Coordinates of C-alpha atoms (C1' of nucleotides) in Angstrom, one line a residue:
Chain A
M564 CA 52.5 -85.7 10.2
S565 CA 50.6 -89.0 10.9
N566 CA 50.1 -89.8 14.5
V567 CA 51.0 -93.4 15.2
S568 CA 53.0 -94.9 12.4
S569 CA 54.1 -92.5 9.7
V570 CA 55.2 -93.5 6.3
L571 CA 58.5 -91.9 7.1
H572 CA 59.0 -94.2 10.0
L573 CA 57.9 -97.3 8.2
I574 CA 60.1 -96.8 5.1
E575 CA 63.2 -96.3 7.2
P576 CA 64.5 -99.8 6.6
L577 CA 64.0 -99.4 2.8
K578 CA 66.4 -96.6 2.2
S579 CA 68.5 -98.0 -0.5
E580 CA 71.7 -96.1 0.1
T581 CA 73.3 -95.1 3.3
Q582 CA 74.3 -91.8 1.8
P583 CA 71.7 -89.5 0.4
L584 CA 72.2 -88.4 -3.2
R585 CA 72.8 -84.9 -4.3
F586 CA 71.4 -83.1 -7.3
R587 CA 72.2 -79.7 -8.8
A588 CA 69.6 -77.0 -9.3
R589 CA 67.3 -77.2 -12.3
Q590 CA 67.9 -80.9 -12.9
P591 CA 65.0 -83.3 -13.8
L592 CA 64.2 -85.8 -11.1
I593 CA 61.8 -87.4 -13.6
R594 CA 60.4 -86.6 -16.9
R595 CA 56.8 -87.1 -17.9
G596 CA 56.4 -90.5 -19.5
E597 CA 59.3 -92.1 -17.7
L598 CA 58.8 -95.0 -15.4
P599 CA 59.8 -94.2 -11.8
T600 CA 62.1 -96.7 -10.2
A601 CA 62.2 -95.0 -6.8
V602 CA 60.6 -92.3 -4.6
W603 CA 62.7 -89.7 -2.9
Y604 CA 62.7 -88.6 0.7
I605 CA 63.9 -85.0 0.4
E606 CA 66.3 -84.0 3.2
D607 CA 67.2 -80.6 1.8
G608 CA 66.4 -78.4 -1.1
W609 CA 63.3 -77.7 -3.2
S610 CA 61.8 -79.1 -6.3
A611 CA 58.6 -78.8 -8.3
R612 CA 56.2 -81.1 -10.1
F613 CA 54.8 -79.6 -13.3
K614 CA 53.4 -80.1 -16.6
L615 CA 54.1 -78.4 -19.9
L616 CA 51.5 -77.9 -22.6
R617 CA 52.4 -77.9 -26.2
D618 CA 52.3 -74.2 -26.6
G619 CA 54.8 -73.7 -23.8
R620 CA 52.4 -73.0 -20.9
R621 CA 53.7 -74.5 -17.7
H622 CA 51.8 -75.3 -14.6
I623 CA 53.3 -76.3 -11.3
S624 CA 51.0 -78.6 -9.3
R625 CA 53.2 -79.2 -6.3
F626 CA 56.3 -77.9 -4.6
Y627 CA 58.5 -80.3 -2.6
A628 CA 60.2 -78.9 0.4
P629 CA 62.5 -80.6 2.9
G630 CA 60.6 -83.4 4.6
D631 CA 58.4 -84.2 1.6
I632 CA 58.3 -87.5 -0.3
C633 CA 58.6 -87.1 -4.0
D634 CA 56.3 -88.6 -5.2
L635 CA 53.8 -91.0 -3.6
S636 CA 51.8 -91.2 -6.8
W637 CA 54.7 -93.0 -8.5
L638 CA 53.8 -96.1 -6.5
V639 CA 50.8 -96.8 -8.7
A640 CA 51.9 -98.6 -11.8
G641 CA 52.7 -96.8 -15.0
A642 CA 54.6 -93.8 -16.2
A643 CA 54.8 -90.5 -14.5
D644 CA 52.3 -88.1 -16.0
Q645 CA 54.0 -85.0 -14.7
S646 CA 57.7 -84.0 -14.6
V647 CA 59.6 -83.0 -11.6
M648 CA 62.7 -80.8 -11.5
T649 CA 64.9 -79.5 -8.8
L650 CA 64.7 -75.7 -8.1
T651 CA 67.7 -75.6 -5.8
P652 CA 70.5 -78.0 -5.1
L653 CA 68.9 -81.1 -3.5
R654 CA 69.8 -83.8 -1.0
A655 CA 67.5 -86.8 -1.1
V656 CA 67.3 -90.4 0.0
R657 CA 66.4 -92.9 -2.6
I658 CA 63.7 -95.5 -1.7
D659 CA 63.5 -98.3 -4.1
R660 CA 60.1 -98.7 -5.6
T661 CA 60.2 -102.4 -6.2
R662 CA 61.1 -103.1 -2.6
L663 CA 58.5 -100.7 -1.3
D664 CA 55.9 -102.2 -3.6
A665 CA 56.7 -105.7 -2.5
R666 CA 56.5 -104.8 1.1
L667 CA 53.2 -103.0 0.6
R668 CA 51.5 -106.2 -0.4
N669 CA 52.2 -107.9 2.9
D670 CA 52.6 -105.2 5.4
A671 CA 49.2 -103.9 6.5
A672 CA 50.7 -101.1 8.7
L673 CA 52.7 -99.8 5.8
G674 CA 49.7 -99.9 3.5
F675 CA 47.6 -98.2 6.1
A676 CA 50.1 -95.5 6.6
L677 CA 50.6 -95.0 2.9
A678 CA 46.9 -94.7 2.4
R679 CA 46.6 -92.2 5.1
E680 CA 49.4 -90.2 3.6
A681 CA 47.8 -90.3 0.1
L682 CA 44.4 -89.3 1.5
A683 CA 45.9 -86.4 3.3
E684 CA 47.5 -85.3 0.1
M685 CA 44.2 -85.6 -1.7
R686 CA 42.7 -83.3 0.9
W687 CA 45.4 -80.7 0.4
Q688 CA 44.9 -80.9 -3.4
A689 CA 41.2 -80.5 -3.1
E690 CA 41.7 -77.4 -1.0
W691 CA 44.2 -76.0 -3.5
L692 CA 41.7 -76.7 -6.4
V693 CA 39.2 -74.5 -4.7
T694 CA 41.8 -71.8 -4.3
I695 CA 42.9 -71.9 -7.9
G696 CA 39.4 -72.3 -9.0
C697 CA 37.8 -69.3 -7.5
K698 CA 40.1 -66.9 -5.7
S699 CA 41.7 -63.7 -6.9
A700 CA 45.4 -63.3 -7.7
A701 CA 46.1 -61.6 -4.3
E702 CA 44.1 -64.3 -2.4
R703 CA 45.9 -67.1 -4.2
I704 CA 49.4 -65.8 -3.4
A705 CA 48.5 -64.9 0.2
H706 CA 47.0 -68.3 0.6
F707 CA 50.1 -69.9 -0.8
L708 CA 52.4 -68.0 1.5
C709 CA 50.3 -68.9 4.6
E710 CA 50.3 -72.5 3.7
L711 CA 53.9 -72.7 2.9
Y712 CA 54.9 -71.0 6.1
L713 CA 52.8 -73.3 8.2
R714 CA 54.1 -76.4 6.5
L715 CA 57.7 -75.3 7.1
E716 CA 56.9 -74.3 10.7
R717 CA 55.5 -77.8 11.4
R718 CA 58.9 -79.2 10.4
G719 CA 60.9 -76.7 12.4
K720 CA 62.2 -75.0 9.3
T721 CA 61.3 -71.5 10.3
R722 CA 63.2 -69.0 12.4
E723 CA 61.4 -66.2 14.2
T724 CA 58.7 -65.4 11.6
S725 CA 60.8 -66.1 8.6
C726 CA 61.7 -69.0 6.3
D727 CA 63.8 -69.8 3.3
F728 CA 62.0 -68.9 0.0
P729 CA 64.0 -70.0 -3.0
L730 CA 61.2 -69.6 -5.5
S731 CA 61.4 -67.2 -8.4
Q732 CA 58.4 -65.1 -9.3
Q733 CA 58.0 -67.3 -12.4
D734 CA 57.7 -70.3 -10.1
I735 CA 55.1 -68.6 -8.0
A736 CA 53.2 -67.5 -11.1
D737 CA 53.2 -71.0 -12.6
F738 CA 51.9 -72.5 -9.3
T739 CA 49.2 -69.9 -8.6
G740 CA 48.1 -69.7 -12.2
M741 CA 49.1 -66.2 -13.3
T742 CA 51.9 -64.5 -15.2
S743 CA 55.2 -63.6 -13.6
V744 CA 54.5 -60.0 -14.3
H745 CA 51.2 -60.1 -12.4
A746 CA 52.8 -62.2 -9.6
C747 CA 55.4 -59.4 -9.3
R748 CA 52.8 -56.7 -8.9
T749 CA 50.8 -58.8 -6.5
L750 CA 53.8 -59.5 -4.3
R751 CA 54.6 -55.8 -4.4
E752 CA 51.2 -55.0 -3.0
L753 CA 51.7 -57.5 -0.2
R754 CA 55.0 -56.0 0.7
N755 CA 53.8 -52.4 0.4
S756 CA 50.9 -53.1 2.7
G757 CA 53.4 -54.4 5.2
V758 CA 52.1 -57.9 5.7
I759 CA 55.2 -59.6 4.4
E760 CA 58.9 -58.9 3.7
L761 CA 60.5 -60.8 0.9
C762 CA 64.0 -60.3 -0.3
R763 CA 67.1 -62.2 -1.0
R764 CA 65.4 -65.6 -1.0
R765 CA 64.0 -65.1 2.4
L766 CA 60.3 -64.7 3.4
R767 CA 59.3 -62.9 6.6
I768 CA 55.7 -62.9 7.7
V769 CA 55.1 -59.5 9.4
D770 CA 51.4 -59.7 10.1
F771 CA 50.2 -63.3 9.9
S772 CA 46.6 -62.7 10.8
R773 CA 46.2 -60.0 8.2
L774 CA 47.8 -62.3 5.6
V775 CA 45.3 -64.9 6.6
R776 CA 42.5 -62.5 6.1
M777 CA 43.8 -61.4 2.7
A778 CA 44.0 -65.1 1.7
A779 CA 40.5 -66.0 2.8
F780 CA 42.6 -68.8 4.3
D781 CA 41.8 -70.9 7.2
A782 CA 44.3 -73.3 8.6
N783 CA 41.5 -75.2 10.2
Y784 CA 39.2 -74.7 7.3
L785 CA 36.9 -72.1 8.9
E786 CA 35.9 -70.3 5.7
E787 CA 32.5 -71.8 5.6
P788 CA 30.6 -71.0 8.8
M789 CA 28.3 -74.0 8.4
T790 CA 25.8 -72.8 10.9
A791 CA 23.6 -75.5 12.3
A792 CA 21.8 -76.0 9.1
G793 CA 22.5 -72.8 7.1
A794 CA 18.9 -73.4 6.1
G795 CA 16.3 -70.8 5.5
L796 CA 18.7 -68.2 4.3
A797 CA 19.0 -67.8 0.6
A798 CA 22.1 -66.2 -1.0
P799 CA 21.7 -63.5 -3.6
G800 CA 23.3 -63.3 -7.0
H801 CA 24.2 -65.7 -9.8
R802 CA 26.1 -68.0 -7.6
T803 CA 23.1 -69.1 -5.8
A804 CA 21.8 -72.6 -4.9
T805 CA 19.1 -74.0 -2.7
P806 CA 19.1 -72.7 0.9
E807 CA 20.4 -75.9 2.5
C808 CA 23.6 -75.7 0.5
R809 CA 24.1 -72.0 0.3
P810 CA 24.3 -70.2 3.6
A811 CA 24.0 -66.4 3.4
A812 CA 27.0 -64.4 2.4
C813 CA 28.8 -62.5 5.1
Chain B
M320 CA 39.1 -99.7 -12.1
S321 CA 42.1 -101.4 -10.4
N322 CA 43.3 -104.6 -12.1
V323 CA 43.6 -107.4 -9.5
S324 CA 41.9 -106.5 -6.3
S325 CA 39.9 -103.4 -6.5
V326 CA 38.7 -101.6 -3.4
L327 CA 35.2 -102.2 -4.6
H328 CA 35.7 -106.0 -4.5
L329 CA 37.4 -105.9 -1.2
I330 CA 34.8 -103.8 0.6
E331 CA 32.0 -106.0 -0.6
P332 CA 31.7 -107.8 2.8
L333 CA 31.6 -104.5 4.6
K334 CA 28.4 -103.1 3.1
S335 CA 26.4 -102.4 6.1
E336 CA 22.9 -102.6 4.8
T337 CA 21.5 -105.1 2.3
Q338 CA 19.5 -102.4 0.6
P339 CA 21.1 -99.3 -0.8
L340 CA 19.8 -96.1 0.7
R341 CA 18.1 -93.4 -1.4
F342 CA 18.5 -89.7 -1.2
R343 CA 16.5 -86.9 -2.9
A344 CA 18.2 -84.4 -5.1
R345 CA 19.9 -81.4 -3.5
Q346 CA 20.4 -83.1 -0.1
P347 CA 23.6 -82.9 1.8
L348 CA 25.5 -86.1 2.1
I349 CA 27.9 -84.4 4.5
R350 CA 28.5 -80.8 5.6
R351 CA 31.9 -79.4 6.1
G352 CA 33.0 -79.8 9.7
E353 CA 30.9 -82.9 10.3
L354 CA 32.6 -86.2 11.2
P355 CA 31.9 -88.8 8.5
T356 CA 30.7 -92.2 9.8
A357 CA 30.6 -93.9 6.5
V358 CA 31.7 -93.8 2.9
W359 CA 29.2 -94.4 0.1
Y360 CA 29.4 -96.5 -2.9
I361 CA 27.2 -94.7 -5.5
E362 CA 25.1 -97.0 -7.5
D363 CA 23.1 -94.4 -9.3
G364 CA 22.8 -90.7 -9.4
W365 CA 25.2 -87.8 -9.2
S366 CA 26.6 -85.6 -6.4
A367 CA 29.3 -82.9 -5.9
R368 CA 31.9 -82.1 -3.4
F369 CA 32.3 -78.4 -2.9
K370 CA 33.3 -75.6 -0.7
L371 CA 31.7 -72.3 0.0
L372 CA 33.6 -69.2 0.8
R373 CA 32.3 -66.5 3.1
D374 CA 31.3 -64.2 0.3
G375 CA 29.2 -66.8 -1.4
R376 CA 31.6 -68.1 -4.0
R377 CA 31.3 -71.8 -4.5
H378 CA 33.8 -74.2 -6.0
I379 CA 33.1 -77.8 -6.9
S380 CA 36.2 -79.9 -6.6
R381 CA 34.8 -83.2 -7.6
F382 CA 31.7 -84.8 -9.1
Y383 CA 30.6 -88.3 -8.1
A384 CA 29.0 -90.3 -10.8
P385 CA 27.7 -93.9 -10.6
G386 CA 30.5 -96.3 -9.6
D387 CA 32.4 -93.7 -7.6
I388 CA 33.1 -93.9 -3.9
C389 CA 32.2 -90.9 -1.9
D390 CA 34.7 -90.1 -0.4
L391 CA 37.9 -91.9 0.3
S392 CA 39.4 -89.0 2.0
W393 CA 36.9 -89.4 4.8
L394 CA 38.9 -92.4 5.9
V395 CA 41.6 -90.2 7.5
A396 CA 40.6 -89.0 10.9
G397 CA 38.9 -85.7 11.4
A398 CA 36.1 -83.7 10.1
A399 CA 35.2 -83.3 6.4
D400 CA 36.7 -80.1 5.1
Q401 CA 34.4 -79.9 2.1
S402 CA 30.7 -80.5 1.8
V403 CA 29.0 -83.0 -0.5
M404 CA 25.5 -82.7 -1.8
T405 CA 23.4 -84.7 -4.2
L406 CA 22.6 -83.2 -7.6
T407 CA 20.1 -85.8 -8.6
P408 CA 18.2 -88.5 -6.7
L409 CA 20.8 -90.9 -5.5
R410 CA 21.1 -94.6 -4.7
A411 CA 24.1 -95.5 -2.6
V412 CA 25.4 -98.3 -0.4
R413 CA 26.7 -97.3 3.0
I414 CA 30.0 -98.6 4.1
D415 CA 30.6 -98.2 7.8
R416 CA 33.8 -96.3 8.4
T417 CA 34.7 -97.8 11.7
R418 CA 34.6 -101.3 10.3
L419 CA 36.5 -100.4 7.2
D420 CA 39.1 -98.6 9.4
A421 CA 39.5 -101.6 11.6
R422 CA 40.0 -103.9 8.7
L423 CA 42.5 -101.6 7.2
R424 CA 44.8 -102.1 10.1
N425 CA 45.1 -105.8 9.5
D426 CA 44.3 -106.4 5.9
A427 CA 47.3 -105.7 3.7
A428 CA 45.5 -106.3 0.5
L429 CA 42.8 -103.8 1.4
G430 CA 45.3 -101.2 2.5
F431 CA 47.2 -101.8 -0.7
A432 CA 44.1 -101.5 -2.8
L433 CA 43.0 -98.4 -1.0
A434 CA 46.4 -96.8 -1.3
R435 CA 46.3 -97.5 -5.1
E436 CA 42.9 -96.0 -5.3
A437 CA 43.9 -92.9 -3.4
L438 CA 47.1 -92.5 -5.5
A439 CA 45.1 -92.7 -8.7
E440 CA 42.8 -90.0 -7.4
M441 CA 45.8 -87.9 -6.6
R442 CA 46.9 -88.2 -10.1
W443 CA 43.6 -87.2 -11.5
Q444 CA 43.5 -84.1 -9.2
A445 CA 47.0 -83.1 -10.2
E446 CA 45.9 -83.2 -13.8
W447 CA 42.8 -81.1 -13.1
L448 CA 44.9 -78.6 -11.1
V449 CA 46.9 -78.1 -14.3
T450 CA 43.7 -77.6 -16.3
I451 CA 42.2 -75.1 -13.9
G452 CA 45.6 -73.4 -13.4
C453 CA 46.4 -72.6 -17.0
K454 CA 43.8 -73.3 -19.5
S455 CA 41.2 -71.1 -21.1
A456 CA 37.5 -71.4 -20.5
A457 CA 36.8 -73.3 -23.7
E458 CA 39.7 -75.7 -23.0
R459 CA 38.5 -76.3 -19.5
I460 CA 35.0 -77.1 -20.5
A461 CA 36.1 -79.2 -23.4
H462 CA 38.5 -81.1 -21.2
F463 CA 35.8 -81.7 -18.6
L464 CA 33.5 -83.1 -21.2
C465 CA 36.1 -85.4 -22.6
E466 CA 37.1 -86.7 -19.3
L467 CA 33.5 -87.2 -18.1
Y468 CA 32.6 -89.1 -21.2
L469 CA 35.6 -91.4 -20.9
R470 CA 34.9 -92.0 -17.3
L471 CA 31.4 -93.0 -17.9
E472 CA 32.4 -95.1 -20.9
R473 CA 34.7 -97.2 -18.8
R474 CA 31.8 -98.0 -16.7
G475 CA 29.5 -98.8 -19.5
K476 CA 27.3 -95.9 -18.8
T477 CA 27.3 -94.5 -22.4
R478 CA 25.1 -95.4 -25.3
E479 CA 26.3 -94.7 -28.8
T480 CA 28.3 -91.5 -28.3
S481 CA 26.0 -90.0 -25.7
C482 CA 25.6 -90.1 -21.9
D483 CA 23.5 -88.7 -19.1
F484 CA 24.4 -85.2 -18.2
P485 CA 22.4 -83.9 -15.2
L486 CA 24.6 -80.9 -14.4
S487 CA 23.3 -77.4 -14.6
Q488 CA 25.5 -74.7 -16.2
Q489 CA 26.0 -73.3 -12.7
D490 CA 27.4 -76.7 -11.7
I491 CA 29.7 -76.7 -14.7
A492 CA 30.8 -73.2 -14.0
D493 CA 31.6 -73.8 -10.3
F494 CA 33.6 -76.8 -11.3
T495 CA 35.6 -75.2 -14.1
G496 CA 36.1 -71.9 -12.3
M497 CA 34.0 -69.5 -14.3
T498 CA 30.5 -67.9 -14.1
S499 CA 27.4 -69.6 -15.3
V500 CA 27.0 -66.9 -17.9
H501 CA 30.3 -67.6 -19.4
A502 CA 29.8 -71.3 -19.2
C503 CA 26.6 -70.8 -21.1
R504 CA 28.4 -68.9 -23.9
T505 CA 31.3 -71.4 -24.0
L506 CA 28.9 -74.3 -24.3
R507 CA 27.1 -72.5 -27.0
E508 CA 30.3 -72.2 -29.0
L509 CA 31.0 -75.9 -28.6
R510 CA 27.5 -76.7 -29.8
N511 CA 27.6 -74.2 -32.6
S512 CA 30.9 -75.6 -33.9
G513 CA 29.2 -79.0 -34.0
V514 CA 31.5 -81.0 -31.7
I515 CA 28.8 -81.7 -29.1
E516 CA 25.1 -81.8 -28.7
L517 CA 23.6 -81.0 -25.3
C518 CA 20.0 -80.8 -24.5
R519 CA 17.5 -82.2 -22.1
R520 CA 20.1 -83.5 -19.7
R521 CA 21.8 -85.6 -22.3
L522 CA 25.3 -85.0 -23.8
R523 CA 26.3 -86.3 -27.2
I524 CA 29.8 -86.2 -28.4
V525 CA 29.6 -85.6 -32.1
D526 CA 33.3 -85.2 -32.9
F527 CA 35.5 -86.6 -30.2
S528 CA 38.8 -86.0 -31.8
R529 CA 38.0 -82.3 -32.4
L530 CA 36.8 -82.0 -28.8
V531 CA 40.1 -83.5 -27.7
R532 CA 42.0 -80.9 -29.7
M533 CA 39.9 -78.1 -28.4
A534 CA 40.7 -79.3 -24.8
A535 CA 44.4 -79.6 -25.2
F536 CA 43.4 -82.9 -23.6
D537 CA 45.2 -86.2 -23.8
A538 CA 43.7 -89.3 -22.4
N539 CA 47.1 -90.8 -22.3
Y540 CA 48.7 -87.6 -21.3
L541 CA 50.4 -86.8 -24.6
E542 CA 50.4 -83.0 -24.2
E543 CA 54.1 -82.8 -23.6
P544 CA 56.1 -84.3 -26.4
M545 CA 59.0 -85.1 -24.1
T546 CA 61.4 -85.8 -26.9
A547 CA 64.4 -87.8 -25.9
A548 CA 65.7 -85.1 -23.8
G549 CA 63.9 -82.0 -25.0
A550 CA 67.3 -80.4 -24.5
G551 CA 69.0 -77.9 -26.7
L552 CA 65.8 -76.1 -27.7
A553 CA 65.0 -73.0 -25.7
A554 CA 61.5 -71.7 -25.6
P555 CA 60.8 -68.0 -26.2
G556 CA 58.7 -65.6 -24.1
H557 CA 58.2 -64.9 -20.4
R558 CA 57.2 -68.4 -19.6
T559 CA 60.7 -69.7 -20.2
A560 CA 62.9 -72.0 -18.2
T561 CA 66.1 -73.9 -18.8
P562 CA 66.3 -76.0 -21.9
E563 CA 66.1 -79.4 -20.2
C564 CA 62.8 -78.5 -18.7
R565 CA 61.3 -76.4 -21.4
P566 CA 61.1 -78.0 -24.8
A567 CA 60.3 -75.7 -27.7
A568 CA 56.7 -74.6 -28.2
C569 CA 54.9 -76.1 -31.2
Chain C
dC1379 C1' -1.6 -70.7 -12.7
dG1380 C1' 2.1 -67.8 -10.0
dG1381 C1' 6.7 -68.6 -8.3
dT1382 C1' 11.3 -70.3 -8.8
dC1383 C1' 15.1 -72.0 -11.3
dT1384 C1' 17.6 -72.4 -15.5
dG1385 C1' 19.3 -71.0 -19.8
dT1386 C1' 20.1 -67.2 -22.8
dT1387 C1' 21.5 -62.7 -24.6
dG1388 C1' 23.3 -57.9 -24.5
dA1389 C1' 26.1 -54.1 -22.6
dT1390 C1' 29.7 -52.7 -19.8
dC1391 C1' 33.6 -53.3 -16.6
dA1392 C1' 37.5 -55.3 -14.1
dG1393 C1' 41.2 -58.3 -13.5
dT1394 C1' 44.8 -60.2 -15.6
dA1395 C1' 47.5 -61.2 -19.9
dT1396 C1' 50.6 -59.5 -23.2
dC1397 C1' 54.3 -56.8 -25.1
dA1398 C1' 58.2 -54.1 -24.4
dA1399 C1' 62.0 -52.0 -22.0
dT1400 C1' 65.2 -51.4 -18.1
dG1401 C1' 68.3 -52.1 -14.1
dA1402 C1' 70.4 -55.3 -10.9
dC1403 C1' 72.9 -59.2 -10.3
dA1404 C1' 75.5 -63.7 -11.0
dG1405 C1' 78.2 -66.6 -13.7
dT1406 C1' 81.6 -67.1 -17.4
dG1407 C1' 85.6 -66.7 -20.1
dG1408 C1' 89.1 -63.8 -22.2
Chain D
dC557 C1' 89.8 -57.5 -13.9
dC558 C1' 86.3 -56.7 -17.0
dA559 C1' 83.2 -57.4 -21.0
dC560 C1' 79.7 -60.6 -22.1
dT561 C1' 75.7 -63.3 -21.2
dG562 C1' 71.6 -64.8 -19.2
dT563 C1' 68.3 -64.6 -15.4
dC564 C1' 65.3 -62.1 -12.6
dA565 C1' 62.5 -58.3 -10.8
dT566 C1' 60.3 -54.4 -12.1
dT567 C1' 57.5 -50.9 -14.5
dG568 C1' 54.4 -48.9 -18.2
dA569 C1' 51.1 -49.2 -22.0
dT570 C1' 47.7 -51.7 -24.1
dA571 C1' 44.6 -55.8 -25.2
dC572 C1' 41.6 -59.2 -24.1
dT573 C1' 39.3 -62.8 -21.4
dG574 C1' 35.9 -63.5 -18.5
dA575 C1' 33.0 -61.1 -14.7
dT576 C1' 29.2 -58.3 -13.6
dC577 C1' 24.7 -56.4 -14.2
dA578 C1' 20.3 -56.6 -16.2
dA579 C1' 16.5 -58.5 -18.6
dC580 C1' 13.6 -62.1 -20.3
dA581 C1' 11.7 -66.7 -21.9
dG582 C1' 10.8 -71.4 -21.1
dA583 C1' 10.6 -75.4 -17.9
dC584 C1' 9.2 -77.1 -13.8
dC585 C1' 6.7 -77.3 -9.5
dG586 C1' 3.7 -76.6 -5.8

DNA sequence: CGGTCTGTTGATCAGTATCAATGACAGTGG
DNA sequence: CCACTGTCATTGATACTGATCAACAGACCG
């Protein structure tokens, strides 16, 4: 993902065990409140970072797919404030936190790479905040599928136009902020309209450009035209601000 | 904010200008798609990071208050993917990006501090994702007010139990993912129930503990009891998972 | 002053949640 | 091999949160 010196490359010598560890599905990798002693480089399988509220509501704030590191935020001191559990059987390499932490204090290249990685993650989260914050159920799910597919494609984890998709509708719902019932209906619409196929834990993107349009998604973040100044054109309606910050709707 | 060597301390020698710069209210600090040439240490005033969708929907993903750096994510290469505009008149110190970037490659302490800062920001965003993703309008606004007050308190920007609050209801709405009309009604409920006072750009927390309860907020992240294992107790209803990840509702 | 923005309230509507029931399927143990 | 169990996807009926539309008053500003 990074260009010159990725975190993955730099932490290579820190892998504690020669053999990656294996976890069964639906096992906790960490529980909220625990102190992480390591981060995991995920070679295979999926997991989810989530939080439970007292009344049972659950929200998933992040999925980890093969190639992800789970979780960089554990490198700041203190207890994990969200839990992580595997969704499928998982194979992951353990990277000892103490050793990584110690090296970070001396190795500028590693610190730089880690900062870059963290900042990139921040950008992704900021984008997803916007999606959760103001898009419809259909847009949220379409956006999620676009993004997921592109992420897996960059890692060579897609075949033709399809990829593994081990998530239940409950998982999708908890990630996109809706109920599983509504996720079900929304997915059905997407399938009925012919933009995706989804069965037996496999997702196939039939019409990517249409999915992108349905998502109000832009891989290069093209949503906002940002014409030269956008000035001089006021937007109508309640959601209006001063001209220089509110280009006209289109 | 950090303990030993904060970013703020480390970037001290990088401040490009002796005098901080001033901006008027409602001016763009950056527009989406532009290449940032500096980050800003905000001494006084407020601003917002946001994104506009084609149809005019706006979502604010972050407010910057005095003491914040706007924005760390600009240190990764490439164009800004969200815009930032001032909400009030602003006084900020310019920190040249090229110089910061150059120093980052050699200075392990700076890289470490920056990484810590970025990771802390990630954690905040992940928490806010949960809030936006699964809480009610009243909970979201209450949560926001709790958090804002605590953040300002840490920086000594509160007096008694009150603080400046220059945000319009439209700003609050765009941040918490609702309409300004609904934000208005929700704020009114909070005022009517006597937990806050809010007038003439000043917020007063009358009953903090009740506000916390209304927010399902926990400053120390206490929402999830995370009893020893949480195991053996299945939760009812649609939003159910395996026992080890789903402690009973309460 | 006259325009613009903000806060406010009321009436109505749409999107999504909730509740309930069912069928398909996988895993388990007798 | 088959009943038993639990999970998951699905559908229908209904309820409710929050959006939308409309109108107006006060504050602020040129």
